[in-house]
Amino acid sequence: MGAGIIGIGRYLPEKVLTNFDLEKMMDTSDEWIRTRTGIEERRIAPDNIDTSDMAYFSAKKALEDAGISATDIDLILVATVTPDRPFPSVACMLQERLGATKAAALDISAACAGFIYGMVTAKQFIDNGAYRYILVVGVEKLSKIVNWNDRNTAVLFGDGAGAVVMGPVSEGRGILSFELGADGTGGKHLYQDEYVIMNGREVFKFAVRQMGESCINVLEKAGLSKQDVDFLIPHQANIRIVEAARQRLELPEEKMSTTVRKYGNTSAASIPISIVEELEAGKIKDDDLIIMVGFGGGLTWGAIALRWGR
Ligand SMILES: CC(C)(COP(=O)(O)OP(=O)(O)OC[C@H]1O[C@@H](n2cnc3c(N)ncnc32)[C@H](O)[C@@H]1OP(=O)(O)O)[C@@H](O)C(=O)NCCC(=O)NCCS
């Protein structure tokens, strides 16, 4: 048996904030944002919807998709850097709201790589038989930590959530290999003080290098090559960064997710949000080899090679 995704769901706030809306709020332009980042619009959650609410909406859908009930869940992992409050964790709030009475619960702080960290952690418990069903959620309400007076960062981020139920899947499917990494010396390039502070150029250089390398590393670990890849789901930070990863894998454009255009950078939520988008578009099918790769503040990074299907 392998450890894989057996159910998935997402939540995106209804409110769309376009580049043209931002032009009215700060000294920026649709042209600059689109050419430098690929982003056209992003979603912004209203005041009465916090991170745990978005986590709940996405988790409900993932449970329904998996065909299990909340009381079947053994562990809840929530990847987020924008919890409702420092504690209790979003995972504990979610546990209560779902009624997941037997589940242990904790948040994971690995910024935009958090969802990959969560999936890899879940895999260990499923592989060693300790737990059967693990809910992994990537969720962010970045709009509450973005400085809306700083055009360098405000145009990049959006809100949203994605959740997966992980559990045992057939032999040959699920996570085939993974890589996780961290480099605390780069923490100074992307962090939260009161608001998000970022050295865009340094993060850009790191991201381009690390995404490409991690993709190649997980393929090697799985005994596979670039030609075997069916679809690439990179963390959606910037179109130029994900393009560099696609070129490193020599993949055609239609084999990579570019949801950054519609949703901006949703940090830990971007990978599960993108998986749902591509499933709905019919671009991911059973037995496809999917590469997921993320990077973020910490600095952190991670990648997974996964054979899709239950
Ligand atoms: C932020 C980023 C898009 C900037 O793109 P860039 O091509 O490197 O742009 P530069 O940093 O060279 O800035 C060019 C100019 O645009 C200006 N600029 C910055 N943001 C702007 C905006 N929203 N609108 C208009 N101009 C802007 C800068 O002030 C700078 O002006 P100056 O040359 O007069 O100082 C890019 O560095 C990036 O994507 N970095 C990675 C960010 C990221 O992914 N973070 C999340 C990680 S999970």
GROMACS .gro file of C-alpha atoms and ligand atoms in nm:
model
  358
    1MET     CA    1   0.000   0.000   0.000
    2GLY     CA    2   0.103   0.359  -0.059
    3ALA     CA    3  -0.001   0.684   0.109
    4GLY     CA    4  -0.193   0.916  -0.119
    5ILE     CA    5  -0.476   1.164  -0.167
    6ILE     CA    6  -0.820   1.004  -0.133
    7GLY     CA    7  -1.030   1.322  -0.122
    8ILE     CA    8  -0.984   1.691  -0.196
    9GLY     CA    9  -1.170   2.022  -0.165
   10ARG     CA   10  -1.106   2.395  -0.175
   11TYR     CA   11  -1.258   2.723  -0.073
   12LEU     CA   12  -1.204   3.058  -0.242
   13PRO     CA   13  -1.363   3.378  -0.110
   14GLU     CA   14  -1.612   3.534  -0.350
   15LYS     CA   15  -1.463   3.882  -0.354
   16VAL     CA   16  -1.232   3.936  -0.652
   17LEU     CA   17  -0.970   4.213  -0.627
   18THR     CA   18  -0.836   4.293  -0.975
   19ASN     CA   19  -0.517   4.473  -1.072
   20PHE     CA   20  -0.741   4.761  -1.185
   21ASP     CA   21  -0.885   4.780  -0.833
   22LEU     CA   22  -0.528   4.799  -0.698
   23GLU     CA   23  -0.447   5.084  -0.940
   24LYS     CA   24  -0.704   5.288  -0.748
   25MET     CA   25  -0.551   5.197  -0.411
   26MET     CA   26  -0.176   5.250  -0.474
   27ASP     CA   27   0.085   5.362  -0.726
   28THR     CA   28   0.085   5.051  -0.947
   29SER     CA   29  -0.053   4.934  -1.281
   30ASP     CA   30  -0.217   4.629  -1.429
   31GLU     CA   31   0.064   4.624  -1.686
   32TRP     CA   32   0.341   4.613  -1.420
   33ILE     CA   33   0.172   4.344  -1.214
   34ARG     CA   34   0.088   4.122  -1.510
   35THR     CA   35   0.429   4.140  -1.676
   36ARG     CA   36   0.630   4.101  -1.351
   37THR     CA   37   0.411   3.839  -1.178
   38GLY     CA   38   0.144   3.702  -1.415
   39ILE     CA   39  -0.124   3.790  -1.159
   40GLU     CA   40  -0.449   3.938  -1.294
   41GLU     CA   41  -0.670   3.910  -0.986
   42ARG     CA   42  -0.686   3.755  -0.641
   43ARG     CA   43  -0.957   3.666  -0.386
   44ILE     CA   44  -0.997   3.853  -0.057
   45ALA     CA   45  -1.190   3.710   0.239
   46PRO     CA   46  -1.437   3.939   0.419
   47ASP     CA   47  -1.390   4.043   0.783
   48ASN     CA   48  -1.625   3.775   0.913
   49ILE     CA   49  -1.438   3.487   0.744
   50ASP     CA   50  -1.111   3.403   0.915
   51THR     CA   51  -0.852   3.135   0.843
   52SER     CA   52  -1.030   2.862   1.042
   53ASP     CA   53  -1.355   2.928   0.853
   54MET     CA   54  -1.184   2.882   0.517
   55ALA     CA   55  -1.010   2.569   0.650
   56TYR     CA   56  -1.348   2.431   0.757
   57PHE     CA   57  -1.520   2.498   0.423
   58SER     CA   58  -1.241   2.325   0.228
   59ALA     CA   59  -1.215   2.034   0.476
   60LYS     CA   60  -1.589   1.959   0.456
   61LYS     CA   61  -1.557   1.917   0.079
   62ALA     CA   62  -1.246   1.699   0.110
   63LEU     CA   63  -1.421   1.467   0.357
   64GLU     CA   64  -1.724   1.440   0.130
   65ASP     CA   65  -1.499   1.367  -0.168
   66ALA     CA   66  -1.315   1.097   0.030
   67GLY     CA   67  -1.644   0.944   0.147
   68ILE     CA   68  -1.538   0.934   0.511
   69SER     CA   69  -1.681   1.106   0.816
   70ALA     CA   70  -1.505   1.347   1.050
   71THR     CA   71  -1.490   1.084   1.326
   72ASP     CA   72  -1.273   0.866   1.099
   73ILE     CA   73  -0.990   1.123   1.099
   74ASP     CA   74  -0.685   1.030   1.308
   75LEU     CA   75  -0.484   1.350   1.267
   76ILE     CA   76  -0.540   1.706   1.143
   77LEU     CA   77  -0.245   1.905   1.008
   78VAL     CA   78  -0.306   2.266   0.911
   79ALA     CA   79  -0.032   2.448   0.721
   80THR     CA   80  -0.072   2.821   0.772
   81VAL     CA   81   0.118   3.137   0.868
   82THR     CA   82  -0.204   3.331   0.923
   83PRO     CA   83  -0.382   3.148   1.208
   84ASP     CA   84  -0.684   3.312   1.369
   85ARG     CA   85  -0.468   3.358   1.680
   86PRO     CA   86  -0.137   3.213   1.811
   87PHE     CA   87  -0.328   2.943   1.999
   88PRO     CA   88  -0.540   2.737   2.002
   89SER     CA   89  -0.419   2.618   1.664
   90VAL     CA   90  -0.638   2.637   1.355
   91ALA     CA   91  -0.616   2.256   1.355
   92CYS     CA   92  -0.781   2.239   1.700
   93MET     CA   93  -1.050   2.488   1.596
   94LEU     CA   94  -1.114   2.274   1.290
   95GLN     CA   95  -1.124   1.957   1.499
   96GLU     CA   96  -1.402   2.103   1.710
   97ARG     CA   97  -1.601   2.240   1.420
   98LEU     CA   98  -1.581   1.918   1.218
   99GLY     CA   99  -1.653   1.702   1.522
  100ALA     CA  100  -1.337   1.504   1.450
  101THR     CA  101  -1.339   1.373   1.805
  102LYS     CA  102  -1.061   1.116   1.779
  103ALA     CA  103  -0.817   1.331   1.580
  104ALA     CA  104  -0.494   1.476   1.715
  105ALA     CA  105  -0.439   1.825   1.578
  106LEU     CA  106  -0.156   2.069   1.513
  107ASP     CA  107  -0.055   2.354   1.285
  108ILE     CA  108   0.254   2.349   1.068
  109SER     CA  109   0.453   2.669   1.016
  110ALA     CA  110   0.657   2.631   0.699
  111ALA     CA  111   0.511   2.924   0.503
  112CYS     CA  112   0.446   2.854   0.135
  113ALA     CA  113   0.609   2.509   0.161
  114GLY     CA  114   0.373   2.418   0.448
  115PHE     CA  115   0.134   2.205   0.247
  116ILE     CA  116   0.419   1.988   0.113
  117TYR     CA  117   0.557   1.958   0.468
  118GLY     CA  118   0.210   1.852   0.583
  119MET     CA  119   0.164   1.587   0.317
  120VAL     CA  120   0.507   1.441   0.381
  121THR     CA  121   0.442   1.430   0.757
  122ALA     CA  122   0.108   1.258   0.698
  123LYS     CA  123   0.274   0.998   0.477
  124GLN     CA  124   0.501   0.885   0.763
  125PHE     CA  125   0.208   0.808   0.995
  126ILE     CA  126   0.018   0.623   0.720
  127ASP     CA  127   0.324   0.424   0.610
  128ASN     CA  128   0.408   0.307   0.961
  129GLY     CA  129   0.047   0.209   1.028
  130ALA     CA  130  -0.004   0.445   1.324
  131TYR     CA  131  -0.286   0.637   1.151
  132ARG     CA  132  -0.520   0.566   0.860
  133TYR     CA  133  -0.688   0.896   0.766
  134ILE     CA  134  -0.513   1.231   0.793
  135LEU     CA  135  -0.662   1.567   0.697
  136VAL     CA  136  -0.401   1.806   0.557
  137VAL     CA  137  -0.514   2.165   0.501
  138GLY     CA  138  -0.326   2.456   0.342
  139VAL     CA  139  -0.499   2.782   0.427
  140GLU     CA  140  -0.412   3.151   0.439
  141LYS     CA  141  -0.580   3.481   0.499
  142LEU     CA  142  -0.280   3.681   0.384
  143SER     CA  143  -0.490   3.994   0.336
  144LYS     CA  144  -0.473   4.048   0.713
  145ILE     CA  145  -0.090   4.058   0.726
  146VAL     CA  146  -0.026   4.244   0.400
  147ASN     CA  147   0.065   4.612   0.422
  148TRP     CA  148  -0.184   4.767   0.180
  149ASN     CA  149   0.046   5.071   0.151
  150ASP     CA  150   0.342   4.863   0.026
  151ARG     CA  151   0.313   4.803  -0.348
  152ASN     CA  152   0.614   4.568  -0.340
  153THR     CA  153   0.412   4.303  -0.155
  154ALA     CA  154   0.043   4.400  -0.156
  155VAL     CA  155  -0.011   4.311  -0.521
  156LEU     CA  156   0.120   3.955  -0.481
  157PHE     CA  157  -0.101   3.780  -0.228
  158GLY     CA  158  -0.452   3.638  -0.199
  159ASP     CA  159  -0.672   3.437   0.040
  160GLY     CA  160  -0.798   3.080   0.011
  161ALA     CA  161  -0.789   2.722   0.133
  162GLY     CA  162  -0.736   2.371   0.004
  163ALA     CA  163  -0.769   2.042   0.191
  164VAL     CA  164  -0.687   1.680   0.121
  165VAL     CA  165  -0.770   1.360   0.303
  166MET     CA  166  -0.468   1.133   0.291
  167GLY     CA  167  -0.496   0.762   0.343
  168PRO     CA  168  -0.381   0.424   0.214
  169VAL     CA  169  -0.395   0.386  -0.166
  170SER     CA  170  -0.318   0.097  -0.404
  171GLU     CA  171   0.039  -0.021  -0.452
  172GLY     CA  172   0.227   0.205  -0.696
  173ARG     CA  173   0.001   0.505  -0.632
  174GLY     CA  174   0.037   0.792  -0.385
  175ILE     CA  175   0.364   0.958  -0.278
  176LEU     CA  176   0.657   0.791  -0.456
  177SER     CA  177   0.931   1.020  -0.323
  178PHE     CA  178   0.979   1.351  -0.150
  179GLU     CA  179   1.231   1.614  -0.050
  180LEU     CA  180   1.207   1.868   0.231
  181GLY     CA  181   1.458   2.140   0.307
  182ALA     CA  182   1.521   2.456   0.504
  183ASP     CA  183   1.783   2.732   0.514
  184GLY     CA  184   1.736   2.959   0.814
  185THR     CA  185   2.015   3.188   0.696
  186GLY     CA  186   1.771   3.316   0.432
  187GLY     CA  187   1.499   3.395   0.684
  188LYS     CA  188   1.583   3.764   0.658
  189HIS     CA  189   1.460   3.777   0.297
  190LEU     CA  190   1.093   3.699   0.373
  191TYR     CA  191   0.930   3.736   0.712
  192GLN     CA  192   0.644   3.889   0.906
  193ASP     CA  193   0.706   4.175   1.145
  194GLU     CA  194   0.373   4.348   1.175
  195TYR     CA  195   0.329   4.297   0.802
  196VAL     CA  196   0.497   4.085   0.534
  197ILE     CA  197   0.849   4.210   0.458
  198MET     CA  198   1.019   4.077   0.146
  199ASN     CA  199   1.340   4.112  -0.049
  200GLY     CA  200   1.179   4.017  -0.381
  201ARG     CA  201   1.496   3.973  -0.582
  202GLU     CA  202   1.663   3.739  -0.329
  203VAL     CA  203   1.348   3.530  -0.293
  204PHE     CA  204   1.317   3.516  -0.671
  205LYS     CA  205   1.672   3.383  -0.717
  206PHE     CA  206   1.629   3.125  -0.442
  207ALA     CA  207   1.293   3.010  -0.577
  208VAL     CA  208   1.407   2.961  -0.935
  209ARG     CA  209   1.711   2.759  -0.826
  210GLN     CA  210   1.539   2.552  -0.558
  211MET     CA  211   1.219   2.466  -0.745
  212GLY     CA  212   1.411   2.326  -1.041
  213GLU     CA  213   1.654   2.130  -0.824
  214SER     CA  214   1.385   1.982  -0.600
  215CYS     CA  215   1.183   1.862  -0.901
  216ILE     CA  216   1.487   1.682  -1.041
  217ASN     CA  217   1.575   1.537  -0.698
  218VAL     CA  218   1.233   1.378  -0.636
  219LEU     CA  219   1.232   1.231  -0.986
  220GLU     CA  220   1.573   1.075  -0.925
  221LYS     CA  221   1.465   0.940  -0.586
  222ALA     CA  222   1.163   0.775  -0.750
  223GLY     CA  223   1.381   0.629  -1.028
  224LEU     CA  224   1.196   0.837  -1.287
  225SER     CA  225   1.294   1.097  -1.546
  226LYS     CA  226   1.160   1.427  -1.681
  227GLN     CA  227   0.984   1.242  -1.965
  228ASP     CA  228   0.769   1.055  -1.712
  229VAL     CA  229   0.608   1.372  -1.570
  230ASP     CA  230   0.242   1.419  -1.665
  231PHE     CA  231   0.166   1.737  -1.471
  232LEU     CA  232   0.352   1.996  -1.261
  233ILE     CA  233   0.185   2.177  -0.972
  234PRO     CA  234   0.432   2.437  -0.844
  235HIS     CA  235   0.357   2.674  -0.557
  236GLN     CA  236   0.191   2.969  -0.730
  237ALA     CA  237   0.410   3.266  -0.638
  238ASN     CA  238   0.490   3.427  -0.970
  239ILE     CA  239   0.449   3.320  -1.332
  240ARG     CA  240   0.819   3.377  -1.407
  241ILE     CA  241   0.925   3.151  -1.119
  242VAL     CA  242   0.694   2.865  -1.216
  243GLU     CA  243   0.793   2.903  -1.581
  244ALA     CA  244   1.155   2.844  -1.482
  245ALA     CA  245   1.055   2.518  -1.311
  246ARG     CA  246   0.856   2.409  -1.616
  247GLN     CA  247   1.152   2.476  -1.844
  248ARG     CA  248   1.383   2.281  -1.614
  249LEU     CA  249   1.151   1.981  -1.657
  250GLU     CA  250   1.115   2.053  -2.031
  251LEU     CA  251   0.737   2.033  -2.002
  252PRO     CA  252   0.491   2.189  -2.250
  253GLU     CA  253   0.284   2.481  -2.116
  254GLU     CA  254  -0.038   2.280  -2.090
  255LYS     CA  255   0.124   2.044  -1.840
  256MET     CA  256   0.168   2.301  -1.563
  257SER     CA  257  -0.076   2.478  -1.336
  258THR     CA  258  -0.077   2.859  -1.355
  259THR     CA  259  -0.361   2.949  -1.119
  260VAL     CA  260  -0.149   3.241  -0.992
  261ARG     CA  261  -0.320   3.445  -1.267
  262LYS     CA  262  -0.660   3.414  -1.097
  263TYR     CA  263  -0.576   3.370  -0.730
  264GLY     CA  264  -0.236   3.535  -0.674
  265ASN     CA  265   0.000   3.382  -0.417
  266THR     CA  266  -0.211   3.203  -0.155
  267SER     CA  267   0.097   3.061   0.023
  268ALA     CA  268   0.027   2.719   0.182
  269ALA     CA  269  -0.308   2.699   0.002
  270SER     CA  270  -0.183   2.741  -0.353
  271ILE     CA  271  -0.095   2.377  -0.427
  272PRO     CA  272  -0.423   2.213  -0.312
  273ILE     CA  273  -0.624   2.498  -0.472
  274SER     CA  274  -0.442   2.428  -0.799
  275ILE     CA  275  -0.494   2.051  -0.780
  276VAL     CA  276  -0.872   2.106  -0.758
  277GLU     CA  277  -0.858   2.350  -1.050
  278GLU     CA  278  -0.673   2.099  -1.271
  279LEU     CA  279  -0.890   1.804  -1.168
  280GLU     CA  280  -1.201   2.003  -1.258
  281ALA     CA  281  -1.044   2.094  -1.593
  282GLY     CA  282  -0.980   1.723  -1.660
  283LYS     CA  283  -0.603   1.771  -1.668
  284ILE     CA  284  -0.520   1.516  -1.396
  285LYS     CA  285  -0.618   1.153  -1.446
  286ASP     CA  286  -0.562   0.828  -1.257
  287ASP     CA  287  -0.203   0.701  -1.277
  288ASP     CA  288  -0.065   1.039  -1.389
  289LEU     CA  289   0.273   1.129  -1.241
  290ILE     CA  290   0.231   1.463  -1.065
  291ILE     CA  291   0.518   1.673  -0.932
  292MET     CA  292   0.429   1.923  -0.659
  293VAL     CA  293   0.694   2.170  -0.549
  294GLY     CA  294   0.689   2.461  -0.308
  295PHE     CA  295   0.919   2.717  -0.147
  296GLY     CA  296   0.870   2.999   0.095
  297GLY     CA  297   0.969   3.197   0.401
  298GLY     CA  298   1.207   3.026   0.641
  299LEU     CA  299   1.348   2.971   0.393
  300THR     CA  300   1.175   2.638   0.333
  301TRP     CA  301   1.115   2.415   0.036
  302GLY     CA  302   0.972   2.077  -0.051
  303ALA     CA  303   0.869   1.857  -0.340
  304ILE     CA  304   0.667   1.542  -0.391
  305ALA     CA  305   0.642   1.295  -0.680
  306LEU     CA  306   0.294   1.143  -0.663
  307ARG     CA  307   0.115   0.884  -0.874
  308TRP     CA  308  -0.246   1.007  -0.883
  309GLY     CA  309  -0.535   0.780  -0.784
  310ARG     CA  310  -0.669   0.587  -0.485
  311LIG     C1  311   0.847   4.110  -0.640
  311LIG     C2  312   0.888   4.089  -0.784
  311LIG     C3  313   0.764   4.059  -0.868
  311LIG     C4  314   0.953   4.216  -0.836
  311LIG     O1  315   0.986   4.201  -0.973
  311LIG     P1  316   1.125   4.255  -1.031
  311LIG     O2  317   1.122   4.235  -1.175
  311LIG     O3  318   1.231   4.187  -0.951
  311LIG     O4  319   1.115   4.407  -0.998
  311LIG     P2  320   1.225   4.494  -0.923
  311LIG     O5  321   1.244   4.445  -0.786
  311LIG     O6  322   1.341   4.499  -1.015
  311LIG     O7  323   1.152   4.633  -0.916
  311LIG     C5  324   1.144   4.714  -1.031
  311LIG     C6  325   1.076   4.844  -0.996
  311LIG     O8  326   0.936   4.820  -0.985
  311LIG     C7  327   0.886   4.887  -0.869
  311LIG     N1  328   0.771   4.817  -0.819
  311LIG     C8  329   0.764   4.725  -0.721
  311LIG     N2  330   0.639   4.686  -0.703
  311LIG     C9  331   0.563   4.755  -0.790
  311LIG    C10  332   0.425   4.757  -0.819
  311LIG     N3  333   0.338   4.679  -0.754
  311LIG     N4  334   0.381   4.839  -0.915
  311LIG    C11  335   0.466   4.917  -0.982
  311LIG     N5  336   0.597   4.920  -0.959
  311LIG    C12  337   0.646   4.839  -0.864
  311LIG    C13  338   1.002   4.886  -0.773
  311LIG     O9  339   0.986   4.991  -0.681
  311LIG    C14  340   1.120   4.907  -0.866
  311LIG    O10  341   1.131   5.045  -0.891
  311LIG     P3  342   1.275   5.116  -0.891
  311LIG    O11  343   1.354   5.043  -0.995
  311LIG    O12  344   1.239   5.255  -0.926
  311LIG    O13  345   1.325   5.096  -0.752
  311LIG    C15  346   0.988   3.973  -0.798
  311LIG    O14  347   1.110   4.008  -0.740
  311LIG    C16  348   0.940   3.848  -0.738
  311LIG    O15  349   0.843   3.787  -0.781
  311LIG     N6  350   1.007   3.796  -0.631
  311LIG    C17  351   0.966   3.678  -0.562
  311LIG    C18  352   0.852   3.711  -0.472
  311LIG    C19  353   0.782   3.591  -0.419
  311LIG    O16  354   0.756   3.497  -0.489
  311LIG     N7  355   0.747   3.595  -0.292
  311LIG    C20  356   0.671   3.497  -0.227
  311LIG    C21  357   0.750   3.377  -0.199
  311LIG     S1  358   0.652   3.248  -0.136
   0.00000   0.00000   0.00000
